Amino acid sequence: FQPEYLPPRSPDLNAIERLWLRMKADWFNGWIAKSAAQLQDSLIGALQAMMGKPAILQSQCRPKTSL
């Protein structure tokens, strides 16, 4: 692996940013955790659900633009 330096404030080049946006929209829209444990449990559930959908993962993590 070789590190790839991305320009600041470029979420379109950073695949994890698109994945977090998708997770927030699908699982956390309008939801507020009442404790750190509840947030952790919900985050784990969302990640497990996302891992069960490889097509969505691939579509979200595929680069939209080339560097």
PDB file of C-alpha atoms in Angstrom, residues 20 23-46:
ATOM      1  CA  TRP A  20     -20.741   7.714   6.244  1.00  0.00           C
ATOM      2  CA  MET A  23     -25.143   5.340   6.741  1.00  0.00           C
ATOM      3  CA  LYS A  24     -26.327   8.598   8.285  1.00  0.00           C
ATOM      4  CA  ALA A  25     -29.162   8.854   5.763  1.00  0.00           C
ATOM      5  CA  ASP A  26     -30.243   5.209   6.078  1.00  0.00           C
ATOM      6  CA  TRP A  27     -29.861   4.559   9.819  1.00  0.00           C
ATOM      7  CA  PHE A  28     -29.384   7.773  11.755  1.00  0.00           C
ATOM      8  CA  ASN A  29     -31.635  10.350  10.082  1.00  0.00           C
ATOM      9  CA  GLY A  30     -33.424  12.223  12.875  1.00  0.00           C
ATOM     10  CA  TRP A  31     -32.117   9.800  15.510  1.00  0.00           C
ATOM     11  CA  ILE A  32     -30.381  10.990  18.675  1.00  0.00           C
ATOM     12  CA  ALA A  33     -28.495   8.607  20.955  1.00  0.00           C
ATOM     13  CA  LYS A  34     -29.332   8.824  24.633  1.00  0.00           C
ATOM     14  CA  SER A  35     -25.999   7.311  25.682  1.00  0.00           C
ATOM     15  CA  ALA A  36     -22.613   6.369  24.290  1.00  0.00           C
ATOM     16  CA  ALA A  37     -23.551   2.691  24.579  1.00  0.00           C
ATOM     17  CA  GLN A  38     -26.726   3.225  22.537  1.00  0.00           C
ATOM     18  CA  LEU A  39     -24.719   5.051  19.854  1.00  0.00           C
ATOM     19  CA  GLN A  40     -22.150   2.255  19.776  1.00  0.00           C
ATOM     20  CA  ASP A  41     -24.843  -0.435  19.495  1.00  0.00           C
ATOM     21  CA  SER A  42     -26.606   1.416  16.677  1.00  0.00           C
ATOM     22  CA  LEU A  43     -23.353   2.041  14.841  1.00  0.00           C
ATOM     23  CA  ILE A  44     -22.388  -1.628  15.064  1.00  0.00           C
ATOM     24  CA  GLY A  45     -25.824  -2.639  13.786  1.00  0.00           C
ATOM     25  CA  ALA A  46     -25.589  -0.204  10.873  1.00  0.00           C
TER      26      ALA A  46
END
